[in-house]
Tab-separated table of C-alpha atoms and ligand atoms in Angstrom:
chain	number	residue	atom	x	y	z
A	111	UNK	CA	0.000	0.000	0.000
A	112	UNK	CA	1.325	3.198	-1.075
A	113	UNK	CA	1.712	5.816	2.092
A	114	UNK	CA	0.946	9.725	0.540
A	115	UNK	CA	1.737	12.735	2.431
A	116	UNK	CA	1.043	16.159	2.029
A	117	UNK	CA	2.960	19.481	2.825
A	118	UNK	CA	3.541	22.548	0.781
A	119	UNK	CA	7.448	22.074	-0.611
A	120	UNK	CA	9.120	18.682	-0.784
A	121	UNK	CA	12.861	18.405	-0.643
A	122	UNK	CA	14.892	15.522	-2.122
A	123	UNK	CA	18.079	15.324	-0.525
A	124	UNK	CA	18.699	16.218	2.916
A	125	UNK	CA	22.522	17.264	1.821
A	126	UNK	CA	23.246	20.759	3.656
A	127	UNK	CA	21.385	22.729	0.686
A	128	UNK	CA	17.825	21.064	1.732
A	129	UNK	CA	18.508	21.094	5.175
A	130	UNK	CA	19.157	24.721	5.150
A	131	UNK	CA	16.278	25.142	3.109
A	132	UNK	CA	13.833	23.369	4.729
A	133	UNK	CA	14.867	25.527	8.166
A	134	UNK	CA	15.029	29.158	6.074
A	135	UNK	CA	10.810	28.157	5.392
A	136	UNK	CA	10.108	26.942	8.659
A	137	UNK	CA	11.191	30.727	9.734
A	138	UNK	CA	8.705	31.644	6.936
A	139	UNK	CA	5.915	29.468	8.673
A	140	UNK	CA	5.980	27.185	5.270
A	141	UNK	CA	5.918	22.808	5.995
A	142	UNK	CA	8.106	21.220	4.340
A	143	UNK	CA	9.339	17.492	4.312
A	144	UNK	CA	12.689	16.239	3.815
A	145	UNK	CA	13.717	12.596	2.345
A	146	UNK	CA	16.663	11.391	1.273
A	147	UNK	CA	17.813	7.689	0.170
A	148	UNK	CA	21.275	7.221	2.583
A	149	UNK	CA	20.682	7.071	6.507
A	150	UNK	CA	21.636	9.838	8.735
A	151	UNK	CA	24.915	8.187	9.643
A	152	UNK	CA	26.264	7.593	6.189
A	153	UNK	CA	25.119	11.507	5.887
A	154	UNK	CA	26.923	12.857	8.735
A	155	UNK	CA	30.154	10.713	7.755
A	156	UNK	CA	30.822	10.990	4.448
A	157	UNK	CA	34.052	13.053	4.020
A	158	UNK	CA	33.653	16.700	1.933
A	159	UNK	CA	35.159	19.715	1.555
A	160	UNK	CA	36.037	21.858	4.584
A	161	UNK	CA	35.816	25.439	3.543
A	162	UNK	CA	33.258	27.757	4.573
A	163	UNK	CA	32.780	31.287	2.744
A	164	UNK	CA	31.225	34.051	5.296
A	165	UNK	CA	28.009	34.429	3.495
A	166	UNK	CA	27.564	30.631	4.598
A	167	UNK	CA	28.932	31.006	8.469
A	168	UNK	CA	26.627	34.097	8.193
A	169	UNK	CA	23.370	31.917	7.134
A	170	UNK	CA	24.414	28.984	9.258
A	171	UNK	CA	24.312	31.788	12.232
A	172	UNK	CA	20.358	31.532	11.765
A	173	UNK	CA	19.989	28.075	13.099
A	174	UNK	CA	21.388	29.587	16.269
A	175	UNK	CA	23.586	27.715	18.712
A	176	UNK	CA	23.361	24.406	16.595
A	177	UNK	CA	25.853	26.055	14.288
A	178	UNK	CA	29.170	25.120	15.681
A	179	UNK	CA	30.935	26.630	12.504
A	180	UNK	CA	32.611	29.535	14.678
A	181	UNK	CA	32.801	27.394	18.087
A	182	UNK	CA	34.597	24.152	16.551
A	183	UNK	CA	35.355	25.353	13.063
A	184	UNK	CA	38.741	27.950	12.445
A	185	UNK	CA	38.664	31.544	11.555
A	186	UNK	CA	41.018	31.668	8.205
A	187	UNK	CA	42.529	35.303	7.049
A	188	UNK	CA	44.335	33.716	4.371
A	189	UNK	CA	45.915	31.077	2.532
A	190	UNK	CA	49.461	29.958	0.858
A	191	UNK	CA	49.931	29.911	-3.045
A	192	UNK	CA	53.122	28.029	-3.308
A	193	UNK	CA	54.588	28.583	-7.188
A	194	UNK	CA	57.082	25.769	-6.997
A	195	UNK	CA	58.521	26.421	-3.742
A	196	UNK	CA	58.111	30.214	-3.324
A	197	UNK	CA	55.562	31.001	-1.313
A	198	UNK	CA	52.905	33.820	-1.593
A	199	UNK	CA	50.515	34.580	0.993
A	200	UNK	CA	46.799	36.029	0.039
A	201	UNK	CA	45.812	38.149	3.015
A	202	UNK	CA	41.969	38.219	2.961
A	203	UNK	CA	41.704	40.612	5.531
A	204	UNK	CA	43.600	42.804	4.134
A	205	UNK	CA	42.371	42.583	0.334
A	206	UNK	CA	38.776	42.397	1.248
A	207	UNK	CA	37.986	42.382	4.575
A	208	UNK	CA	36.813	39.044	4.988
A	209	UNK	CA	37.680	35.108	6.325
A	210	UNK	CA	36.602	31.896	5.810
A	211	UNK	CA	35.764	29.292	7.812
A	212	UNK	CA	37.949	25.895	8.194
A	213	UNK	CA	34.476	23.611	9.154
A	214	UNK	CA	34.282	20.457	7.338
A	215	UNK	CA	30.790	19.765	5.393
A	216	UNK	CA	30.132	16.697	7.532
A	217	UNK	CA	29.928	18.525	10.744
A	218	UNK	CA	27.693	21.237	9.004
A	219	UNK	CA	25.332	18.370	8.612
A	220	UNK	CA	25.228	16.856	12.110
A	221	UNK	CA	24.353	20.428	13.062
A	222	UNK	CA	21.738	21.102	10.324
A	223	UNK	CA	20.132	17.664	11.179
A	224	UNK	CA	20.217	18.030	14.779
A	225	UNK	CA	18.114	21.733	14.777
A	226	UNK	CA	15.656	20.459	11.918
A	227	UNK	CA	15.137	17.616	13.869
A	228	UNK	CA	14.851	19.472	17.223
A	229	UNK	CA	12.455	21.832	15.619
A	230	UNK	CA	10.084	18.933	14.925
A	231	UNK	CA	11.049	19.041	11.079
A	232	UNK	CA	9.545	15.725	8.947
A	233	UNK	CA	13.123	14.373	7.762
A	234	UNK	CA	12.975	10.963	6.090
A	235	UNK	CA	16.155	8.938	5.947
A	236	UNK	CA	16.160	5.893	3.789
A	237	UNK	CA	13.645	7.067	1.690
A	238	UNK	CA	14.771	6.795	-2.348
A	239	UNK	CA	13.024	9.445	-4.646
A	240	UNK	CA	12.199	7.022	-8.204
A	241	UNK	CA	11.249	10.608	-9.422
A	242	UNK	CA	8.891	13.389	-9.797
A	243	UNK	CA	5.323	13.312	-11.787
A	244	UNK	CA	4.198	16.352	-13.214
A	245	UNK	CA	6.293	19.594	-13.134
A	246	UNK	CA	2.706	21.724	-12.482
A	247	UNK	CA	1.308	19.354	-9.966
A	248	UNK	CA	3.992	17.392	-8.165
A	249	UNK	CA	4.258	14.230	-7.027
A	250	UNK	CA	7.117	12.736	-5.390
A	251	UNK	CA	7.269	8.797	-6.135
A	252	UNK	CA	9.511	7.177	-3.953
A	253	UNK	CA	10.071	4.021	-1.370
A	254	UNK	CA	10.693	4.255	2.029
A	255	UNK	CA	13.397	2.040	4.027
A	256	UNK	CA	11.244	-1.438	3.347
A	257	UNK	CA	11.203	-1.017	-0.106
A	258	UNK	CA	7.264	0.451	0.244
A	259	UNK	CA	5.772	2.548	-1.994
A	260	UNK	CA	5.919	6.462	-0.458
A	261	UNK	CA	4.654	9.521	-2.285
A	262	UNK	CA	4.829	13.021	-1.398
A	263	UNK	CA	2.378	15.929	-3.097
A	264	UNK	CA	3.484	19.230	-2.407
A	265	UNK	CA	2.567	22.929	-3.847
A	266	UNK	CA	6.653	22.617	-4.852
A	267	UNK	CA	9.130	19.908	-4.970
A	268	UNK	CA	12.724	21.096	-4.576
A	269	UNK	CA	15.524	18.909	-5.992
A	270	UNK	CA	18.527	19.354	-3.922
A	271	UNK	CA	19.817	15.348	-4.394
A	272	UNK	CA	23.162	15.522	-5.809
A	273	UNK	CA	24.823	15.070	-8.485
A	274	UNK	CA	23.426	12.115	-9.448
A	275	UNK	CA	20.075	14.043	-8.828
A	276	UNK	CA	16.715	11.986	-9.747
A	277	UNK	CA	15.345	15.721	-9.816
A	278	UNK	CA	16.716	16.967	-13.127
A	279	UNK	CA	15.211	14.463	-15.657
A	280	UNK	CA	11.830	16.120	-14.075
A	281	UNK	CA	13.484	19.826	-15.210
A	282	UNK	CA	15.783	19.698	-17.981
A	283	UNK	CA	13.979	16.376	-20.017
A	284	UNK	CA	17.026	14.416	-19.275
A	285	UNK	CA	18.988	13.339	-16.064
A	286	UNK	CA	22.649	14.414	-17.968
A	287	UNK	CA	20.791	17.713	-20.129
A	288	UNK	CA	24.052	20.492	-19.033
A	289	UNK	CA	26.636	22.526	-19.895
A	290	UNK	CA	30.048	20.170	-19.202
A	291	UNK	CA	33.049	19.708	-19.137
A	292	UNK	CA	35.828	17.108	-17.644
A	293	UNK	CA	39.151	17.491	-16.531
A	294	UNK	CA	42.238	14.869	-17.813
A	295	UNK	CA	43.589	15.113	-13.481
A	296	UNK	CA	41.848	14.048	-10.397
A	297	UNK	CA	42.903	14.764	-6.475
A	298	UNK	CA	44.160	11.932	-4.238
A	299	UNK	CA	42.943	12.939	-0.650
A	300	UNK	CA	43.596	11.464	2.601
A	301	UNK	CA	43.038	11.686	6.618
A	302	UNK	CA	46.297	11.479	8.703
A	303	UNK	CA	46.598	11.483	12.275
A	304	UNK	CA	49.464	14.064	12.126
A	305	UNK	CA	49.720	17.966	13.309
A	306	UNK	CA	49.193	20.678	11.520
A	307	UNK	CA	51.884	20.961	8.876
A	308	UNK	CA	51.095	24.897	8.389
A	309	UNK	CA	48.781	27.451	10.029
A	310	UNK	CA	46.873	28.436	6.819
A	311	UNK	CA	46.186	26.198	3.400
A	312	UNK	CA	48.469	25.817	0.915
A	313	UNK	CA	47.600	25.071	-2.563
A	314	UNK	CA	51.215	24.258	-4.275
A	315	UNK	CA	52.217	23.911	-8.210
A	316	UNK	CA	55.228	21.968	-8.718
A	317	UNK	CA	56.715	20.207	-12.010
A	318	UNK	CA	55.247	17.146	-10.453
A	319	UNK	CA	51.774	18.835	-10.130
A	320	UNK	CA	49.482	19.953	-7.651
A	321	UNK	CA	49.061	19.582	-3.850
A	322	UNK	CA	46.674	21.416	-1.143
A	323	UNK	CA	47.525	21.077	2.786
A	324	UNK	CA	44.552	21.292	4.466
A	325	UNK	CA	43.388	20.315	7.901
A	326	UNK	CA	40.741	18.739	9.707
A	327	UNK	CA	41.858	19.293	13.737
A	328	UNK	CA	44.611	19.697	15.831
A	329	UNK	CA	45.321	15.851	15.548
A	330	UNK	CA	43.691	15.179	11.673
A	331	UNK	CA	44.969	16.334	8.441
A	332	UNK	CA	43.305	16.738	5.194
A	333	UNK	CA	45.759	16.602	2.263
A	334	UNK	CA	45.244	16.263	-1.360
A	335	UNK	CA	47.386	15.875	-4.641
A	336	UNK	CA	47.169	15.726	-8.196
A	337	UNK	CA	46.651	12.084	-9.751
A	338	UNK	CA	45.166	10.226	-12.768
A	339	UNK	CA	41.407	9.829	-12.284
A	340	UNK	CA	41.579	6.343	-12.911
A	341	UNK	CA	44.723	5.930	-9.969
A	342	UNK	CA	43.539	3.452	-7.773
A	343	UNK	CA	43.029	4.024	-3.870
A	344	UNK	CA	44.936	1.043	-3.017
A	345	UNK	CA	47.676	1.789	-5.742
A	346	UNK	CA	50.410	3.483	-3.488
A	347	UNK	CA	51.835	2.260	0.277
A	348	UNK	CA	51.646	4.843	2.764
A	349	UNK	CA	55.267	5.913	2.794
A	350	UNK	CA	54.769	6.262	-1.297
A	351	UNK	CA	51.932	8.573	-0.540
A	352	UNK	CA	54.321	10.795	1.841
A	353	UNK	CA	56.215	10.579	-1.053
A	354	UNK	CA	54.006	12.094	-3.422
A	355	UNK	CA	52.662	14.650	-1.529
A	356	UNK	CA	56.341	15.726	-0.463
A	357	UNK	CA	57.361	16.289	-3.672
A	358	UNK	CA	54.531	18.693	-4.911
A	359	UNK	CA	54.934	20.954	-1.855
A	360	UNK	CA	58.819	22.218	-1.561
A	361	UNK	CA	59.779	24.513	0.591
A	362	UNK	CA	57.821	22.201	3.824
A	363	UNK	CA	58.411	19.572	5.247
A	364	UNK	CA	55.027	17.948	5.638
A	365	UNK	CA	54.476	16.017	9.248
A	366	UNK	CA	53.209	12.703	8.821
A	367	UNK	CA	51.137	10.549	10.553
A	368	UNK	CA	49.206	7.173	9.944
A	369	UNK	CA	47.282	7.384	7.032
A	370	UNK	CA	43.588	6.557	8.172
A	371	UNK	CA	41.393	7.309	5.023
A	372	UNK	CA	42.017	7.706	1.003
A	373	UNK	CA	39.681	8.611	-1.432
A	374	UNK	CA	40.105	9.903	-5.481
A	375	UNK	CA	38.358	12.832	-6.181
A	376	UNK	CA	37.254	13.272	-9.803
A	377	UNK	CA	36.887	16.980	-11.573
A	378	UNK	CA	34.023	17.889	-13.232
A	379	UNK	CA	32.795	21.182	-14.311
A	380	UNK	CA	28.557	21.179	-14.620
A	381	UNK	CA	25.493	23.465	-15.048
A	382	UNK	CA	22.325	21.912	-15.738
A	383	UNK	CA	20.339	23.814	-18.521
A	384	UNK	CA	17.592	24.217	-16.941
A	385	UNK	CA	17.175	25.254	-12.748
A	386	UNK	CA	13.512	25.440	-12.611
A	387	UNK	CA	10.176	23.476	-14.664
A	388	UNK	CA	6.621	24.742	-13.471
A	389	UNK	CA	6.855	23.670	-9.875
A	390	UNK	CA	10.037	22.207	-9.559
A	391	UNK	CA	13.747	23.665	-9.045
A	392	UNK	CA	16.767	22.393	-8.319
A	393	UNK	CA	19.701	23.847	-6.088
A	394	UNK	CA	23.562	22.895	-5.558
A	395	UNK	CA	24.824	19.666	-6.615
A	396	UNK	CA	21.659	18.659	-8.448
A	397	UNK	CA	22.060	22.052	-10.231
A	398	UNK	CA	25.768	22.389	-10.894
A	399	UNK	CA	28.992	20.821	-9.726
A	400	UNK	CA	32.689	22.187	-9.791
A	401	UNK	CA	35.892	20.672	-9.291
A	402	UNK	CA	37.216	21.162	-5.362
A	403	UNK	CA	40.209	23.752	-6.485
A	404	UNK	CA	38.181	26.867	-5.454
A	405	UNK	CA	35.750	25.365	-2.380
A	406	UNK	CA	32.765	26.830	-4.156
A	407	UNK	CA	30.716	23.616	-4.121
A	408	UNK	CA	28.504	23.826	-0.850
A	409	UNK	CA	29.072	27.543	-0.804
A	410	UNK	CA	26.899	27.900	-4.221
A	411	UNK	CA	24.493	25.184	-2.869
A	412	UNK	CA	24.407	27.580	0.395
A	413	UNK	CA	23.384	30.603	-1.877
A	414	UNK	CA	21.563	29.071	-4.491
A	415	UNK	CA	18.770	28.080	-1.379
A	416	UNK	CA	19.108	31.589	0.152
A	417	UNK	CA	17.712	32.885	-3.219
A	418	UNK	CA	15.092	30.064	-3.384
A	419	UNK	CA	14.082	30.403	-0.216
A	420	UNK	CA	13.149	34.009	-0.443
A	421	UNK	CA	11.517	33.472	-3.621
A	422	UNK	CA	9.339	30.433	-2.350
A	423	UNK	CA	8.510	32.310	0.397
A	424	UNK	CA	6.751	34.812	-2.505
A	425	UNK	CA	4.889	32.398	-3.835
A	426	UNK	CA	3.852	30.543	-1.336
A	427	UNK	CA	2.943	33.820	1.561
A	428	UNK	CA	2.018	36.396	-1.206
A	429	UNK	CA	1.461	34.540	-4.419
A	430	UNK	CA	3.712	36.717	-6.153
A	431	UNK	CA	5.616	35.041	-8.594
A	432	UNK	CA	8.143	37.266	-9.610
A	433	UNK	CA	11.458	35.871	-7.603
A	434	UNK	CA	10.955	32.057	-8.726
A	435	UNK	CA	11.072	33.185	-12.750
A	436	UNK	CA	13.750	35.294	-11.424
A	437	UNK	CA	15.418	32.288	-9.854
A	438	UNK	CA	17.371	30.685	-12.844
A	439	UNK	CA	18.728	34.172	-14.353
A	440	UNK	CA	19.531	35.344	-10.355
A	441	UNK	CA	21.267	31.927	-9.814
A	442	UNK	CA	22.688	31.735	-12.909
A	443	UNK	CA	25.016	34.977	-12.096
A	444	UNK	CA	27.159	33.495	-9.323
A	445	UNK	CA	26.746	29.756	-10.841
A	446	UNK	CA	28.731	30.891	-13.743
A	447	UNK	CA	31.068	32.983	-11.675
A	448	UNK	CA	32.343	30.408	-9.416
A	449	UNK	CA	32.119	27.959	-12.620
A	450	UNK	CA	34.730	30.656	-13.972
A	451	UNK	CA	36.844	31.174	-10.638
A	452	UNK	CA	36.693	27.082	-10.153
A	453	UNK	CA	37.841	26.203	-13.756
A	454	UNK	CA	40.958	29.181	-13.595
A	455	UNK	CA	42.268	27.789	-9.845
A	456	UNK	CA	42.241	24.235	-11.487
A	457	UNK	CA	44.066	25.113	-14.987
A	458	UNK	CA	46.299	28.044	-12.886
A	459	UNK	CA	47.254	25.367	-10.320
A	460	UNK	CA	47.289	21.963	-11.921
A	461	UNK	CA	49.691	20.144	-14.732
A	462	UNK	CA	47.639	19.032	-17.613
A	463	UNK	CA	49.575	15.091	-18.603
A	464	UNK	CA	49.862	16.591	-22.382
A	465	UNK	CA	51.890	20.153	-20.977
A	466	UNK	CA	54.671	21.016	-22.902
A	467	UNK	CA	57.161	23.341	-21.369
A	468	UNK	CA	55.542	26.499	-22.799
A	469	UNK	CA	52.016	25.308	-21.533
A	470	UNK	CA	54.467	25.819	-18.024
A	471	UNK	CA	55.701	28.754	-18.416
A	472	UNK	CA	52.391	30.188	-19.559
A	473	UNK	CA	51.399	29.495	-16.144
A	474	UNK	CA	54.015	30.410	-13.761
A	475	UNK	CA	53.815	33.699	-15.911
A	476	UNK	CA	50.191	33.797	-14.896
A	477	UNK	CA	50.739	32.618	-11.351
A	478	UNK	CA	53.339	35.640	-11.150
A	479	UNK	CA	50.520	37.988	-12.485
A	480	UNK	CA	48.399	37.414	-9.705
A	481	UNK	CA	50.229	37.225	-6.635
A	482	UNK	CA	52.541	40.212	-7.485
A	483	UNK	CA	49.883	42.409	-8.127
A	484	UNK	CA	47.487	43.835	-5.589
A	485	UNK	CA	44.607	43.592	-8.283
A	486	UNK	CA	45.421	39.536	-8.630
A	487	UNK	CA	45.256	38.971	-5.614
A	488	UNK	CA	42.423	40.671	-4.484
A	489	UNK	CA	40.834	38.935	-7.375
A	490	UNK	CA	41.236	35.801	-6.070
A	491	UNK	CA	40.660	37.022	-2.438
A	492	UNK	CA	37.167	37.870	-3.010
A	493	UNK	CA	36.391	34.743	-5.635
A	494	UNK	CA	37.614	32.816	-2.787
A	495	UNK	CA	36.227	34.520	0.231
A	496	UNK	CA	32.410	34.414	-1.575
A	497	UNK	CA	31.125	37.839	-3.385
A	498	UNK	CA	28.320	39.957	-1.547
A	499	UNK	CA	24.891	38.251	-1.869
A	500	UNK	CA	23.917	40.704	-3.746
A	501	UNK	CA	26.341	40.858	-6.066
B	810	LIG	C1	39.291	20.479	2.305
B	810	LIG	O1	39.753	20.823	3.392
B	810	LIG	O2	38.778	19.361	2.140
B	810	LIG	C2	39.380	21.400	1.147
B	810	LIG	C3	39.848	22.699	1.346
B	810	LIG	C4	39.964	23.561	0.275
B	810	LIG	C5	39.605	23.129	-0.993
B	810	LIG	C6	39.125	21.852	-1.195
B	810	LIG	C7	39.009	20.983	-0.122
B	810	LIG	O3	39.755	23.975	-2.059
């Protein structure tokens, strides 16, 4: 027997974008229910990205004390661009006034989960959207943990599953219909029980390609570098992975410790062509995906729903229209900008397999343009830092 509920928006994907949305309506006074296919422990463990911009920290503020981004997480004024082996420091502070936040995406979730949950919000886990019927009427068909039929009708139906989203087909006609590209590299991460190895990030070009130091804690390390996106996990011991990572970042000695978790990261630059069909949009992943060089992806998830949450609230309060057919051209403004700032971070900082030595020099020339000139690297500081809302 098929279970049907009904509320006034429907969120696929409890990934911080519907989370965050489903809390920005609840301080509208809209219902809305959340599902999502993985249980809440493989959500609040799977490994992401770790930077927040301030925009986000600022929104995240609104769940209150549940936010632990400025309690746990780490104020950064800057980061490292190491051109092989010099180093150049982008002072964010200084170029445009603003941080971001070291917070990993994980622990934004256990927070967003915990205040939905302690607000009384209707969040599904193991639920699997099959897809939505009707773009003017929605339906969402899905199956809850036991493999029952579920089905959610809602005045909207917001698609904020993923990359792999089940969303799109319902918006675009297709589930691949985008603007895309790939990328011939792919990052090598991993968690080490180690110290710090530097106060701030450093992303570092060498001949031997890319690296970025990053951090987790005082005890855990995030670290990433430049690999084949077919390299296999298992492919290198852990001293061999010292190795590589020691050889893209001269100039530091890196501080190792055991190496607890690997993963391959594969680049991919996507913007679905459509955001929004009749009563259905989509928002972050589902929307648009980037490769990790910049940390734009949850950050343009984060502002995508700020925008869609204001323009639901429209709809839904006033019946005013006007923000949702605004949403896709409004979106569509910082999409493409981080699109831009995510592709030039990869191709500034990475070396393509087929470079020849001029391709190399191209770049360091390039590299040298930005960091020696205030204008560069205020460029980057503000790409990087997250422009005004507005903006
Ligand atoms: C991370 O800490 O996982 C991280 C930081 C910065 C990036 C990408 C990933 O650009």
């Amino acid at each position: 027997m098929t279970t049907t509920v009904r509320t006034r928006v429907a969120i696929v994907g409890a990934g911080p974008a519907g989370l965050l949305l489903s809390h920005l309506l609840d301080q509208a006074g809209i219902d809305s229910v959340v599902i999502d296919r993985r249980s809440r422990d493989e959500i609040e463990s799977t490994i992401r990205a770790g930077i927040l911009e301030q925009g986000t920290v600022e929104l995240l503020d609104t769940i209150g004390e549940a936010s632990r981004a400025r309690t746990v997480g780490h104020r950064h004024d800057g980061i490292e661009l190491r051109v092989e082996g010099e180093g150049h420091r982008i002072d964010f502070a200084e170029t445009v006034g603003r941080a971001v936040w070291l917070y990993p995406q994980h622990e934004v979730l256990k927070d967003l989960i915990a205040a939905r949950l302690a607000a009384g919000q209707d969040l599904r886990f193991g639920v699997t959207a099959e897809g939505i019927d009707d773009a003017d009427r929605p339906r969402v068909i899905a199956r809850d943990a036991e493999g029952n039929p579920f089905e959610i009708e809602a005045e909207f139906v917001v698609g904020s599953d993923g990359s792999r989203s089940v969303a799109r087909a319902t918006v675009t006609g297709s589930s691949t219909g985008g603007y895309f590209r790939e990328y011939p590299f792919a990052w090598f991460g991993i968690l080490c029980e180690a110290p710090p190895s530097s106060a701030e990030l450093i992303y570092s070009t060498s001949p031997e390609g890319f690296a970025l130091v990053s951090q987790r804690s005082d005890t855990v390390q995030r670290m990433y570098f430049q690999c084949d996106p077919d390299t296999d996990t298992t492919a290198y011991s852990e001293e061999q992975l010292w190795d590589e990572l020691q050889k893209r970042v001269p100039g530091t000695t890196l501080k190792k410790g055991r190496i607890f978790q690997r993963d391959v990261l594969r680049f991919r630059s996507f913007v679905a062509h459509e955001l929004r069909r009749g009563r259905v949009a989509l928002v972050g992943d589902a929307a648009h995906t980037v490769p990790p060089t910049g940390a734009k992806g949850m950050n343009l998830a984060i502002a995508d729903v700020r925008l869609l949450a204001a323009a639901l609230g429209a709809l839904l309060i006033d019946g005013d229209e006007r923000l949702l057919d605004a949403y896709p051209e409004t979106a569509s403004r910082r999409i493409w900008k981080a699109q831009h700032f995510s592709w030039w971070m990869t191709s500034l900082l990475h070396v393509a397999p087929d470079a020849t030595d001029f391709d190399r020099r191209r770049r360091l020339g390039e590299l040298r343009t930005v960091v020696e000139s205030e204008h560069g690297r205020a460029f980057l500081a503000e790409a990087y830092c997250g422009w005004p809302f507005d903006a």
